[in-house]
């Protein structure tokens, strides 16, 4: 019998190599897709995805709005499947994000989008999948086979593929990501720190996860990883929304995971952290060193990277925390209760 979590641990550790591979081998595909998008000149960008891939899409929505200055949104696949919605999608770029490329609701949504005039792009780990086939353009994230049920390396390679694509559309060369694989190797080498953090939260039954701007998708993905591997109730809120009601449920019994980057989003988290401190909350902070030192616990990320690429690094501590928390609580994160690799929701 393999150790519990052996698959997930291996795939977390494979991330830096997967990023290096995508940056080199995917370059031509990224450039070709970016040129086609630039020629099409979309006025709107929509994303469609589920689960972890939806969090990658949320990151890309921030990038699109901030970097490309285009209105962007996440489409709920059910509007086109369950409700049969057929909006006019001319001048729209619709991007489906899916590790498997096999989620039927995404396939159907992309088909509808194409019929309704959108330029369609599938970002997937399976270039011969039905999703890639129905799409006009596709981008292979080259993560290698992902066997663990909990997505890890496919998430960060989705983030990287989406960053490289949208950066290329604005005329960039992706160089902001150059140092990331080496920094990720450093985080992974700090594995023991996450074993200790897992001990600290071993008996928690619920927690809250929060971040702002580019780090909000990280907060959501961190919560999902903890729910699916450790079965605790983890709710994610943007730092802004946390103050608009949910803050009332925070007390010393509800640990808060805070993702604080080095940029605008991180700066906007500082008043949130101060409110949490006033409540005596146990705040576990990941990200910028100063915020981590002021927190109850946490992990300071190595190096300093531009805020727009920080989500690639900042999720790794939470992946490792989820892995070790699951094992510490007597579960096997490679075999989460009731979950399979592709969830067929129509
Ligand atoms: C969580 C996880 C799921 C998938 C979701 C979408 O770790 O793996 O949430 O992300 O089922 O699957 P794909 O990306 O294959 O469409």
Coordinates of C-alpha atoms and ligand atoms in Angstrom, one line a residue:
X1 CA 0.0 0.0 0.0
X2 CA 1.4 3.4 -0.9
X3 CA 1.6 6.1 1.9
X4 CA -1.6 8.1 2.2
X5 CA -1.3 11.2 0.1
X6 CA 1.7 9.8 -1.9
X7 CA 0.1 10.8 -5.3
X8 CA -0.8 14.3 -4.1
X9 CA 2.6 14.9 -2.6
X10 CA 4.3 13.8 -5.8
X11 CA 2.2 16.1 -7.9
X12 CA 2.8 19.1 -5.6
X13 CA 6.5 18.5 -6.0
X14 CA 6.2 18.2 -9.8
X15 CA 4.9 21.7 -10.2
X16 CA 8.2 23.6 -10.8
X17 CA 9.2 21.1 -13.5
X18 CA 5.7 21.4 -15.1
X19 CA 6.0 25.2 -15.1
X20 CA 9.4 25.0 -16.8
X21 CA 8.0 22.6 -19.4
X22 CA 5.0 24.7 -20.2
X23 CA 7.1 27.9 -20.5
X24 CA 9.4 26.3 -23.1
X25 CA 7.3 23.8 -24.9
X26 CA 4.1 25.8 -24.9
X27 CA 5.6 29.1 -26.1
X28 CA 4.6 28.7 -29.8
X29 CA 1.0 27.6 -29.0
X30 CA 0.6 30.6 -26.6
X31 CA 1.9 33.0 -29.2
X32 CA -0.3 31.7 -31.9
X33 CA -3.4 31.8 -29.7
X34 CA -2.5 35.3 -28.5
X35 CA -2.2 36.5 -32.1
X36 CA -5.6 35.1 -33.1
X37 CA -7.1 36.8 -30.0
X38 CA -5.5 40.1 -30.8
X39 CA -6.8 39.9 -34.4
X40 CA -10.3 39.1 -33.2
X41 CA -10.1 42.0 -30.7
X42 CA -12.8 40.9 -28.3
X43 CA -14.8 43.4 -26.4
X44 CA -15.7 41.0 -23.6
X45 CA -14.0 37.9 -22.2
X46 CA -16.0 35.1 -20.5
X47 CA -14.7 32.1 -18.6
X48 CA -16.5 28.8 -17.9
X49 CA -15.1 26.2 -15.5
X50 CA -15.9 24.1 -12.5
X51 CA -14.2 23.5 -9.1
X52 CA -10.5 24.2 -9.0
X53 CA -10.5 25.2 -12.7
X54 CA -13.1 27.8 -11.8
X55 CA -10.5 29.3 -9.4
X56 CA -8.0 29.5 -12.2
X57 CA -10.7 31.2 -14.3
X58 CA -11.3 33.7 -11.5
X59 CA -7.6 34.5 -11.5
X60 CA -7.8 35.0 -15.3
X61 CA -10.8 37.3 -14.9
X62 CA -8.7 39.6 -12.6
X63 CA -5.9 39.5 -15.2
X64 CA -8.2 40.3 -18.0
X65 CA -9.8 43.2 -16.2
X66 CA -6.6 44.7 -14.9
X67 CA -4.0 43.9 -17.5
X68 CA -6.2 43.9 -20.7
X69 CA -8.7 46.5 -19.4
X70 CA -11.5 44.4 -20.8
X71 CA -14.8 43.5 -19.0
X72 CA -14.7 39.9 -18.0
X73 CA -17.0 37.4 -16.3
X74 CA -17.4 33.9 -15.1
X75 CA -20.3 32.2 -16.8
X76 CA -22.3 29.6 -14.9
X77 CA -22.4 26.6 -17.3
X78 CA -26.0 25.9 -16.1
X79 CA -27.3 29.0 -17.8
X80 CA -26.6 27.5 -21.2
X81 CA -27.3 23.8 -20.3
X82 CA -30.0 23.6 -17.7
X83 CA -31.7 26.9 -18.7
X84 CA -30.9 26.8 -22.5
X85 CA -29.7 30.4 -22.6
X86 CA -28.5 31.5 -26.0
X87 CA -26.9 35.0 -25.7
X88 CA -25.4 36.9 -28.6
X89 CA -21.7 36.3 -28.1
X90 CA -20.3 38.2 -31.0
X91 CA -17.1 40.1 -30.1
X92 CA -16.7 37.8 -27.1
X93 CA -13.8 35.5 -26.3
X94 CA -15.0 32.5 -24.3
X95 CA -12.4 30.5 -22.5
X96 CA -13.2 27.1 -21.0
X97 CA -10.7 25.9 -18.3
X98 CA -10.7 22.2 -17.6
X99 CA -8.0 19.8 -16.5
X100 CA -9.8 16.8 -18.0
X101 CA -11.5 18.5 -20.9
X102 CA -14.3 16.0 -20.2
X103 CA -16.9 18.0 -18.2
X104 CA -20.0 17.7 -20.3
X105 CA -21.5 21.0 -19.2
X106 CA -18.4 22.9 -20.3
X107 CA -18.3 21.1 -23.6
X108 CA -21.9 22.1 -24.2
X109 CA -21.4 25.7 -23.1
X110 CA -18.4 26.1 -25.5
X111 CA -20.4 24.6 -28.3
X112 CA -23.2 27.1 -27.7
X113 CA -20.8 30.0 -27.4
X114 CA -19.2 29.1 -30.8
X115 CA -22.6 28.8 -32.4
X116 CA -23.5 32.2 -31.0
X117 CA -20.5 34.0 -32.5
X118 CA -17.8 33.8 -29.8
X119 CA -14.2 33.0 -30.4
X120 CA -13.6 29.9 -28.2
X121 CA -10.5 28.7 -26.5
X122 CA -10.1 25.5 -24.3
X123 CA -7.3 25.5 -21.7
X124 CA -6.9 21.9 -20.9
X125 CA -4.5 19.1 -19.9
X126 CA -5.9 16.8 -22.5
X127 CA -5.4 18.2 -26.0
X128 CA -7.4 15.4 -27.6
X129 CA -10.4 15.8 -25.2
X130 CA -13.9 16.6 -26.4
X131 CA -13.6 20.1 -25.0
X132 CA -10.5 20.9 -27.1
X133 CA -12.2 19.4 -30.1
X134 CA -15.3 21.6 -29.9
X135 CA -13.1 24.7 -29.4
X136 CA -11.6 26.8 -32.2
X137 CA -8.4 27.3 -30.2
X138 CA -6.8 25.2 -27.5
X139 CA -4.0 25.6 -25.1
X140 CA -2.3 22.5 -23.6
X141 CA -1.2 23.1 -20.0
X142 CA 1.3 20.2 -20.3
X143 CA 0.9 19.3 -16.6
X144 CA 1.5 15.6 -17.3
X145 CA -1.0 13.0 -16.1
X146 CA -2.7 14.1 -12.9
X147 CA -3.7 11.0 -10.9
X148 CA -4.5 12.5 -7.5
X149 CA -8.2 13.4 -7.2
X150 CA -7.3 16.7 -5.6
X151 CA -6.0 19.0 -8.4
X152 CA -2.7 20.6 -7.6
X153 CA -0.3 20.7 -10.6
X154 CA -3.1 21.2 -13.1
X155 CA -4.3 24.2 -11.1
X156 CA -0.9 26.1 -11.2
X157 CA -0.2 25.1 -14.8
X158 CA -3.7 26.5 -15.7
X159 CA -2.7 29.7 -13.9
X160 CA 0.6 29.8 -15.8
X161 CA -1.0 29.1 -19.2
X162 CA -3.6 31.8 -18.6
X163 CA -1.0 34.3 -17.5
X164 CA 1.3 33.6 -20.4
X165 CA -1.6 33.9 -22.9
X166 CA -3.1 37.1 -21.5
X167 CA 0.4 38.6 -21.1
X168 CA 1.2 37.8 -24.7
X169 CA -2.1 39.4 -25.8
X170 CA -0.9 42.6 -24.2
X171 CA 2.5 42.2 -26.0
X172 CA 4.5 40.8 -23.0
X173 CA 7.0 38.0 -23.1
X174 CA 6.0 36.2 -19.9
X175 CA 9.3 37.1 -18.2
X176 CA 7.6 37.9 -14.9
X177 CA 7.3 34.1 -14.4
X178 CA 11.0 33.3 -15.0
X179 CA 12.0 33.0 -11.3
X180 CA 8.9 31.2 -10.2
X181 CA 10.0 27.5 -10.5
X182 CA 13.1 28.1 -8.4
X183 CA 11.0 29.9 -5.7
X184 CA 8.5 27.0 -5.8
X185 CA 11.3 24.5 -5.2
X186 CA 12.2 26.5 -2.1
X187 CA 8.6 26.4 -0.8
X188 CA 8.4 22.6 -1.4
X189 CA 11.7 22.1 0.4
X190 CA 10.1 23.8 3.5
X191 CA 7.7 20.8 3.8
X192 CA 8.4 20.3 7.5
X193 CA 6.9 23.8 8.3
X194 CA 3.6 22.6 6.8
X195 CA 3.7 19.4 8.8
X196 CA 3.9 21.6 11.9
X197 CA 1.1 24.0 10.7
X198 CA -1.1 20.9 10.1
X199 CA -0.5 19.9 13.8
X200 CA -1.6 23.3 14.9
X201 CA -5.0 23.1 13.0
X202 CA -5.5 19.3 13.4
X203 CA -8.5 19.6 15.6
X204 CA -10.2 22.5 13.8
X205 CA -13.7 21.8 12.5
X206 CA -14.2 24.9 10.5
X207 CA -12.2 27.8 9.2
X208 CA -12.3 30.8 7.0
X209 CA -10.0 31.6 4.1
X210 CA -9.6 35.1 2.8
X211 CA -7.5 37.2 0.4
X212 CA -8.0 40.2 -1.9
X213 CA -7.6 40.9 -5.6
X214 CA -5.3 38.4 -7.3
X215 CA -5.2 36.5 -4.0
X216 CA -8.9 35.9 -3.7
X217 CA -8.8 32.9 -6.1
X218 CA -6.0 31.5 -3.8
X219 CA -8.3 31.9 -0.8
X220 CA -11.0 30.0 -2.6
X221 CA -8.7 27.2 -3.8
X222 CA -7.2 26.9 -0.4
X223 CA -10.6 26.4 1.1
X224 CA -11.6 23.8 -1.5
X225 CA -8.3 21.8 -1.0
X226 CA -9.0 21.7 2.7
X227 CA -12.6 20.7 2.3
X228 CA -12.0 17.9 -0.1
X229 CA -8.9 16.4 1.6
X230 CA -9.6 17.1 5.3
X231 CA -13.4 17.3 5.4
X232 CA -13.5 20.4 7.5
X233 CA -15.8 23.2 6.7
X234 CA -13.8 26.0 5.0
X235 CA -15.5 29.1 3.8
X236 CA -13.7 31.6 1.5
X237 CA -14.5 35.3 1.4
X238 CA -12.7 38.1 -0.3
X239 CA -11.1 40.4 2.3
X240 CA -13.7 43.0 1.4
X241 CA -16.7 40.8 1.7
X242 CA -15.5 39.4 5.0
X243 CA -16.1 42.8 6.6
X244 CA -19.6 42.9 5.2
X245 CA -21.2 40.4 7.6
X246 CA -19.2 37.1 7.9
X247 CA -16.7 38.8 10.3
X248 CA -19.4 38.4 13.0
X249 CA -18.9 34.6 13.1
X250 CA -15.1 34.9 13.7
X251 CA -13.9 34.1 17.2
X252 CA -10.9 32.3 18.7
X253 CA -12.3 29.0 17.7
X254 CA -12.4 29.8 13.9
X255 CA -8.9 30.0 12.5
X256 CA -8.5 32.3 9.5
X257 CA -6.2 31.6 6.6
X258 CA -5.1 34.9 5.1
X259 CA -3.3 35.2 1.8
X260 CA -1.5 38.5 1.7
X261 CA 0.5 39.4 -1.4
X262 CA 3.2 42.1 -1.9
X263 CA 1.0 44.3 -4.0
X264 CA -2.3 46.3 -4.0
X265 CA -4.4 43.3 -2.9
X266 CA -2.0 42.6 0.1
X267 CA -2.1 46.3 1.1
X268 CA -5.9 46.2 1.0
X269 CA -5.8 43.2 3.4
X270 CA -4.0 45.1 6.2
X271 CA -7.1 46.7 7.7
X272 CA -8.8 43.3 7.5
X273 CA -5.9 41.7 9.4
X274 CA -6.1 44.4 12.0
X275 CA -9.9 43.8 12.5
X276 CA -9.1 40.1 12.9
X277 CA -6.4 40.8 15.4
X278 CA -8.9 42.9 17.5
X279 CA -11.2 39.9 17.6
X280 CA -8.3 37.7 18.9
X281 CA -8.6 35.5 15.9
X282 CA -6.0 32.8 15.1
X283 CA -4.7 34.1 11.8
X284 CA -2.5 31.9 9.7
X285 CA -1.0 34.1 7.1
X286 CA 0.8 33.1 3.8
X287 CA 2.6 35.6 1.7
X288 CA 4.4 38.8 2.5
X289 CA 7.0 38.5 5.3
X290 CA 5.8 41.5 7.4
X291 CA 2.2 40.3 7.5
X292 CA 3.3 36.8 8.4
X293 CA 5.4 38.1 11.3
X294 CA 2.4 40.0 12.7
X295 CA 0.1 36.9 12.4
X296 CA -0.5 34.1 14.9
X297 CA 1.2 31.6 12.5
X298 CA 2.0 31.2 8.8
X299 CA 4.6 31.0 6.1
X300 CA 6.6 33.8 4.5
X301 CA 7.0 33.2 0.8
X302 CA 10.6 33.4 -0.5
X303 CA 11.6 36.1 -3.0
X304 CA 9.5 39.0 -4.3
X305 CA 7.4 38.5 -7.4
X306 CA 5.0 40.8 -9.2
X307 CA 1.5 40.6 -7.7
X308 CA 0.0 39.4 -11.0
X309 CA 1.9 36.1 -10.8
X310 CA 1.9 35.7 -7.0
X311 CA -1.1 33.2 -7.1
X312 CA 1.2 30.5 -8.6
X313 CA 3.4 30.5 -5.5
X314 CA 1.0 31.3 -2.8
X315 CA -1.3 28.3 -3.3
X316 CA 1.6 25.8 -2.7
X317 CA 1.7 26.3 1.1
X318 CA -2.0 25.6 1.2
X319 CA -1.7 22.5 -0.9
X320 CA 0.9 21.2 1.5
X321 CA -1.2 22.2 4.5
X322 CA -4.2 20.3 3.0
X323 CA -2.1 17.2 2.4
X324 CA -0.6 17.1 5.9
X325 CA -3.8 18.0 7.6
X326 CA -5.6 15.2 5.9
X327 CA -3.0 12.7 6.9
X328 CA -2.8 14.1 10.5
X329 CA -6.6 13.6 10.7
X330 CA -6.3 10.0 9.6
X331 CA -7.6 10.4 6.1
X332 CA -6.0 9.6 2.7
X333 CA -6.0 12.8 0.6
X334 CA -5.6 10.6 -2.5
X335 CA -9.0 9.0 -1.9
X336 CA -11.4 11.7 -0.8
X337 CA -14.8 10.4 0.2
X338 CA -17.3 10.3 -2.6
X339 CA -15.1 12.1 -5.2
X340 CA -13.9 11.0 -8.6
X341 CA -11.5 12.7 -11.0
X342 CA -14.2 14.1 -13.4
X343 CA -17.5 15.2 -12.1
X344 CA -20.2 15.0 -14.7
X345 CA -22.6 17.9 -14.0
X346 CA -25.1 18.9 -16.6
Ligands
LIG1 C1 -10.7 19.7 -7.0 C2 -10.9 19.2 -8.4 C3 -12.2 19.5 -9.0 C4 -12.1 19.8 -10.5 C5 -13.5 20.0 -11.1 C6 -13.3 20.3 -12.6 O1 -9.4 19.4 -6.6 O2 -10.1 18.5 -9.0 O3 -12.9 20.6 -8.3 O4 -11.3 20.9 -10.6 O5 -14.2 18.8 -11.0 O6 -12.7 19.3 -13.3 P1 -12.0 19.6 -14.7 O7 -11.0 20.7 -14.5 O8 -11.5 18.3 -15.2 O9 -13.1 20.2 -15.6

